[in-house]
């Protein structure tokens, strides 16, 4: 299981979630080369420990436990995976 970042992050990208993640599995951070060009941030599913700390931190409610992801944003599960597979 993992957490997923969905559409509300697009164009928000304030990185509030990055600061609270204990395992640094949310990227790109402001220190990453692709931060400016990335549409949004993504969670690395294999590293996420499902602590849920990022959920309350997000001002636009973009982060969900995988099982609670709204159906209209289903595609974001794969979008989060793809970001790390294309690194
Ligand atoms: S649920 Fe926890 S481990 Fe997973 S991305 Fe959020 S803060 Fe990081
Ligand atoms: S806190 Fe929410 S809007 Fe901000 S970068 Fe993280 S997921 Fe995106």
CSV table of N, CA and C and ligand atoms in Angstrom, one decimal:
chain,number,residue,atom,x,y,z
A,1,UNK,N,0.8,-1.2,0.0
A,1,UNK,CA,0.0,0.0,0.0
A,1,UNK,C,0.9,1.3,0.0
A,2,UNK,N,0.3,2.3,-0.4
A,2,UNK,CA,1.1,3.6,-0.5
A,2,UNK,C,0.1,4.7,-0.4
A,3,UNK,N,0.6,5.9,-0.4
A,3,UNK,CA,-0.2,7.1,-0.6
A,3,UNK,C,0.0,7.6,-2.0
A,4,UNK,N,-1.0,8.4,-2.5
A,4,UNK,CA,-1.0,8.8,-3.9
A,4,UNK,C,-1.2,10.4,-3.9
A,5,UNK,N,-0.5,11.1,-4.7
A,5,UNK,CA,-0.7,12.5,-4.9
A,5,UNK,C,-1.6,12.6,-6.2
A,6,UNK,N,-2.6,13.4,-6.1
A,6,UNK,CA,-3.6,13.5,-7.2
A,6,UNK,C,-3.6,14.9,-7.7
A,7,UNK,N,-4.6,15.2,-8.6
A,7,UNK,CA,-4.7,16.4,-9.4
A,7,UNK,C,-4.5,17.7,-8.7
A,8,UNK,N,-5.1,17.9,-7.4
A,8,UNK,CA,-5.0,19.2,-6.8
A,8,UNK,C,-3.6,19.7,-6.6
A,9,UNK,N,-2.6,18.8,-6.7
A,9,UNK,CA,-1.2,19.3,-6.5
A,9,UNK,C,-0.7,20.0,-7.8
A,10,UNK,N,-1.3,19.7,-8.9
A,10,UNK,CA,-0.9,20.4,-10.2
A,10,UNK,C,-1.1,21.9,-10.0
A,11,UNK,N,0.0,22.6,-10.2
A,11,UNK,CA,0.0,24.0,-10.1
A,11,UNK,C,0.0,24.6,-8.7
A,12,UNK,N,-0.1,23.7,-7.7
A,12,UNK,CA,0.1,24.1,-6.3
A,12,UNK,C,1.6,23.9,-5.9
A,13,UNK,N,2.0,22.6,-5.9
A,13,UNK,CA,3.4,22.3,-5.8
A,13,UNK,C,4.1,23.1,-4.7
A,14,UNK,N,3.5,23.3,-3.5
A,14,UNK,CA,4.1,24.1,-2.5
A,14,UNK,C,5.2,23.4,-1.7
A,15,UNK,N,5.3,22.1,-1.8
A,15,UNK,CA,6.2,21.2,-1.1
A,15,UNK,C,6.0,21.1,0.4
A,16,UNK,N,4.9,21.5,0.8
A,16,UNK,CA,4.6,21.3,2.3
A,16,UNK,C,4.7,19.9,2.7
A,17,UNK,N,4.3,19.0,1.9
A,17,UNK,CA,4.4,17.5,2.2
A,17,UNK,C,5.8,17.0,2.4
A,18,UNK,N,6.7,17.5,1.6
A,18,UNK,CA,8.1,17.1,1.6
A,18,UNK,C,8.7,17.2,3.0
A,19,UNK,N,8.4,18.3,3.6
A,19,UNK,CA,9.0,18.6,4.9
A,19,UNK,C,8.6,17.6,6.0
A,20,UNK,N,7.5,17.0,5.9
A,20,UNK,CA,7.0,16.1,7.0
A,20,UNK,C,7.3,14.6,6.7
A,21,UNK,N,7.6,14.3,5.5
A,21,UNK,CA,7.8,12.8,5.1
A,21,UNK,C,9.1,12.3,5.8
A,22,UNK,N,8.9,11.3,6.7
A,22,UNK,CA,10.1,10.7,7.4
A,22,UNK,C,11.0,9.9,6.6
A,23,UNK,N,10.5,9.5,5.4
A,23,UNK,CA,11.4,8.6,4.6
A,23,UNK,C,11.8,9.3,3.2
A,24,UNK,N,11.5,10.5,3.1
A,24,UNK,CA,11.9,11.3,1.9
A,24,UNK,C,11.5,10.7,0.6
A,25,UNK,N,10.2,10.2,0.5
A,25,UNK,CA,9.7,9.6,-0.7
A,25,UNK,C,8.9,10.4,-1.5
A,26,UNK,N,8.9,11.8,-1.3
A,26,UNK,CA,8.1,12.7,-2.1
A,26,UNK,C,9.0,13.6,-3.0
A,27,UNK,N,8.9,13.5,-4.3
A,27,UNK,CA,9.8,14.2,-5.2
A,27,UNK,C,9.0,14.8,-6.4
A,28,UNK,N,9.5,15.7,-7.1
A,28,UNK,CA,10.8,16.4,-6.9
A,28,UNK,C,10.7,17.4,-5.7
A,29,UNK,N,11.8,17.5,-5.0
A,29,UNK,CA,11.9,18.5,-3.9
A,29,UNK,C,12.5,19.8,-4.6
A,30,UNK,N,12.5,20.9,-3.9
A,30,UNK,CA,13.1,22.1,-4.5
A,30,UNK,C,14.5,22.0,-4.8
A,31,UNK,N,15.2,21.0,-4.3
A,31,UNK,CA,16.6,20.7,-4.6
A,31,UNK,C,16.8,19.8,-5.8
A,32,UNK,N,15.8,19.2,-6.3
A,32,UNK,CA,15.9,18.4,-7.4
A,32,UNK,C,15.9,19.2,-8.7
A,33,UNK,N,16.7,18.7,-9.7
A,33,UNK,CA,16.9,19.4,-11.0
A,33,UNK,C,15.6,19.7,-11.7
A,34,UNK,N,14.7,18.7,-11.6
A,34,UNK,CA,13.5,18.8,-12.4
A,34,UNK,C,12.3,19.5,-11.7
A,35,UNK,N,12.6,20.1,-10.6
A,35,UNK,CA,11.5,20.7,-9.8
A,35,UNK,C,10.7,21.8,-10.6
A,36,UNK,N,11.4,22.6,-11.3
A,36,UNK,CA,10.7,23.7,-12.1
A,36,UNK,C,9.8,23.1,-13.2
A,37,UNK,N,10.3,22.1,-13.8
A,37,UNK,CA,9.5,21.5,-15.0
A,37,UNK,C,8.5,20.5,-14.6
A,38,UNK,N,8.6,20.0,-13.4
A,38,UNK,CA,7.6,19.0,-13.0
A,38,UNK,C,6.2,19.6,-12.8
A,39,UNK,N,5.2,18.9,-13.3
A,39,UNK,CA,3.8,19.3,-13.2
A,39,UNK,C,3.3,19.3,-11.7
A,40,UNK,N,3.8,18.3,-11.0
A,40,UNK,CA,3.3,18.2,-9.6
A,40,UNK,C,4.4,17.3,-8.9
A,41,UNK,N,4.1,17.0,-7.6
A,41,UNK,CA,5.0,16.1,-6.9
A,41,UNK,C,4.4,14.7,-6.9
A,42,UNK,N,5.3,13.7,-6.6
A,42,UNK,CA,4.8,12.3,-6.7
A,42,UNK,C,5.4,11.5,-5.5
A,43,UNK,N,4.7,10.5,-5.1
A,43,UNK,CA,5.1,9.6,-4.0
A,43,UNK,C,5.7,8.3,-4.5
A,44,UNK,N,6.9,8.0,-4.0
A,44,UNK,CA,7.5,6.7,-4.5
A,44,UNK,C,6.9,5.6,-3.7
A,45,UNK,N,6.1,4.7,-4.4
A,45,UNK,CA,5.3,3.7,-3.7
A,45,UNK,C,6.0,2.7,-2.9
A,46,UNK,N,7.2,2.3,-3.4
A,46,UNK,CA,8.0,1.3,-2.7
A,46,UNK,C,8.6,1.8,-1.4
A,47,UNK,N,8.7,3.1,-1.2
A,47,UNK,CA,9.4,3.7,0.0
A,47,UNK,C,8.4,4.2,1.0
A,48,UNK,N,7.2,4.6,0.5
A,48,UNK,CA,6.2,5.2,1.4
A,48,UNK,C,5.8,4.1,2.5
A,49,UNK,N,5.8,4.6,3.7
A,49,UNK,CA,5.5,3.7,4.8
A,49,UNK,C,4.1,3.9,5.3
A,50,UNK,N,3.3,4.7,4.6
A,50,UNK,CA,1.9,4.9,4.9
A,50,UNK,C,1.6,5.5,6.3
A,51,UNK,N,2.5,6.4,6.7
A,51,UNK,CA,2.4,7.0,8.0
A,51,UNK,C,1.2,8.1,8.0
A,52,UNK,N,0.9,8.6,6.8
A,52,UNK,CA,-0.2,9.6,6.7
A,52,UNK,C,0.1,11.0,7.1
A,53,UNK,N,1.4,11.3,7.5
A,53,UNK,CA,1.7,12.6,7.9
A,53,UNK,C,1.5,13.7,6.8
A,54,UNK,N,1.7,13.3,5.6
A,54,UNK,CA,1.6,14.3,4.5
A,54,UNK,C,0.2,14.7,4.2
A,55,UNK,N,-0.8,13.8,4.5
A,55,UNK,CA,-2.2,14.1,4.2
A,55,UNK,C,-2.7,15.4,4.8
A,56,UNK,N,-2.5,15.6,6.1
A,56,UNK,CA,-3.0,16.8,6.7
A,56,UNK,C,-2.2,18.0,6.4
A,57,UNK,N,-1.0,17.8,5.9
A,57,UNK,CA,-0.1,18.9,5.6
A,57,UNK,C,-0.5,19.6,4.3
A,58,UNK,N,-1.1,18.9,3.4
A,58,UNK,CA,-1.4,19.4,2.1
A,58,UNK,C,-2.6,20.4,2.1
A,59,UNK,N,-2.3,21.6,1.7
A,59,UNK,CA,-3.4,22.7,1.7
A,59,UNK,C,-4.5,22.5,0.8
A,60,UNK,N,-4.3,21.6,-0.3
A,60,UNK,CA,-5.4,21.4,-1.3
A,60,UNK,C,-5.9,20.0,-1.3
A,61,UNK,N,-5.6,19.3,-0.2
A,61,UNK,CA,-6.1,17.9,0.0
A,61,UNK,C,-5.8,17.0,-1.3
A,62,UNK,N,-4.6,17.0,-1.7
A,62,UNK,CA,-4.2,16.3,-2.9
A,62,UNK,C,-3.7,14.8,-2.6
A,63,UNK,N,-3.5,14.5,-1.3
A,63,UNK,CA,-2.9,13.2,-1.0
A,63,UNK,C,-3.9,12.3,-0.3
A,64,UNK,N,-3.9,11.1,-0.8
A,64,UNK,CA,-4.8,10.1,-0.3
A,64,UNK,C,-4.1,8.7,-0.1
A,65,UNK,N,-4.6,8.0,1.0
A,65,UNK,CA,-4.2,6.6,1.0
A,65,UNK,C,-4.7,5.9,-0.3
A,66,UNK,N,-4.0,5.0,-0.8
A,66,UNK,CA,-4.4,4.4,-2.1
A,66,UNK,C,-5.8,3.9,-2.1
A,67,UNK,N,-6.2,3.3,-1.0
A,67,UNK,CA,-7.6,2.7,-1.0
A,67,UNK,C,-8.7,3.8,-0.9
A,68,UNK,N,-8.3,5.0,-0.6
A,68,UNK,CA,-9.3,6.1,-0.5
A,68,UNK,C,-9.2,7.1,-1.7
A,69,UNK,N,-8.4,6.8,-2.7
A,69,UNK,CA,-8.3,7.7,-3.8
A,69,UNK,C,-9.6,7.8,-4.6
A,70,UNK,N,-10.1,9.1,-4.7
A,70,UNK,CA,-11.4,9.2,-5.5
A,70,UNK,C,-11.3,8.6,-6.9
A,71,UNK,N,-12.3,8.0,-7.3
A,71,UNK,CA,-12.3,7.3,-8.6
A,71,UNK,C,-11.9,8.2,-9.8
A,72,UNK,N,-12.3,9.5,-9.7
A,72,UNK,CA,-12.0,10.3,-10.9
A,72,UNK,C,-10.5,10.6,-11.0
A,73,UNK,N,-9.7,10.3,-9.9
A,73,UNK,CA,-8.3,10.5,-10.0
A,73,UNK,C,-7.5,9.1,-10.0
A,74,UNK,N,-8.2,8.1,-10.3
A,74,UNK,CA,-7.6,6.7,-10.3
A,74,UNK,C,-6.3,6.7,-11.1
A,75,UNK,N,-6.2,7.4,-12.2
A,75,UNK,CA,-5.0,7.3,-13.1
A,75,UNK,C,-3.8,7.8,-12.3
A,76,UNK,N,-3.9,8.6,-11.2
A,76,UNK,CA,-2.8,9.1,-10.5
A,76,UNK,C,-2.0,8.0,-9.8
A,77,UNK,N,-2.5,6.9,-9.6
A,77,UNK,CA,-1.8,5.8,-9.0
A,77,UNK,C,-0.6,5.5,-10.0
A,78,UNK,N,-0.9,5.3,-11.2
A,78,UNK,CA,0.1,5.0,-12.2
A,78,UNK,C,1.0,6.2,-12.5
A,79,UNK,N,0.4,7.4,-12.4
A,79,UNK,CA,1.2,8.6,-12.7
A,79,UNK,C,2.3,8.7,-11.6
A,80,UNK,N,2.0,8.4,-10.4
A,80,UNK,CA,3.0,8.5,-9.3
A,80,UNK,C,4.1,7.4,-9.5
A,81,UNK,N,3.7,6.2,-9.9
A,81,UNK,CA,4.7,5.1,-10.2
A,81,UNK,C,5.6,5.5,-11.4
A,82,UNK,N,5.0,6.0,-12.4
A,82,UNK,CA,5.7,6.3,-13.7
A,82,UNK,C,6.8,7.4,-13.4
A,83,UNK,N,6.6,8.3,-12.5
A,83,UNK,CA,7.6,9.3,-12.3
A,83,UNK,C,8.9,8.6,-11.8
A,84,UNK,N,8.8,7.6,-11.0
A,84,UNK,CA,10.0,7.0,-10.5
A,84,UNK,C,10.6,6.0,-11.4
A,85,UNK,N,9.7,5.4,-12.2
A,85,UNK,CA,10.2,4.4,-13.2
A,85,UNK,C,10.9,5.1,-14.4
A,86,UNK,N,10.6,6.3,-14.6
A,86,UNK,CA,11.2,7.0,-15.7
A,86,UNK,C,12.5,7.9,-15.3
A,87,UNK,N,12.9,7.7,-14.1
A,87,UNK,CA,14.1,8.4,-13.6
A,87,UNK,C,15.3,7.9,-14.3
B,1,LIG,S1,2.3,8.6,4.0
B,1,LIG,FE1,4.2,9.1,5.2
B,1,LIG,S2,5.8,8.0,4.2
B,1,LIG,FE2,4.1,8.1,2.7
B,1,LIG,S3,4.5,9.9,1.5
B,1,LIG,FE3,3.2,10.5,3.2
B,1,LIG,S4,4.6,11.2,4.8
B,1,LIG,FE4,5.8,10.0,3.3
B,2,LIG,S1,1.5,19.5,0.0
B,2,LIG,FE1,-0.1,18.9,-1.5
B,2,LIG,S2,0.0,20.6,-3.0
B,2,LIG,FE2,1.8,20.8,-1.8
B,2,LIG,S3,3.3,19.7,-3.0
B,2,LIG,FE3,2.5,18.3,-1.5
B,2,LIG,S4,0.9,17.2,-2.6
B,2,LIG,FE4,1.4,19.0,-3.7
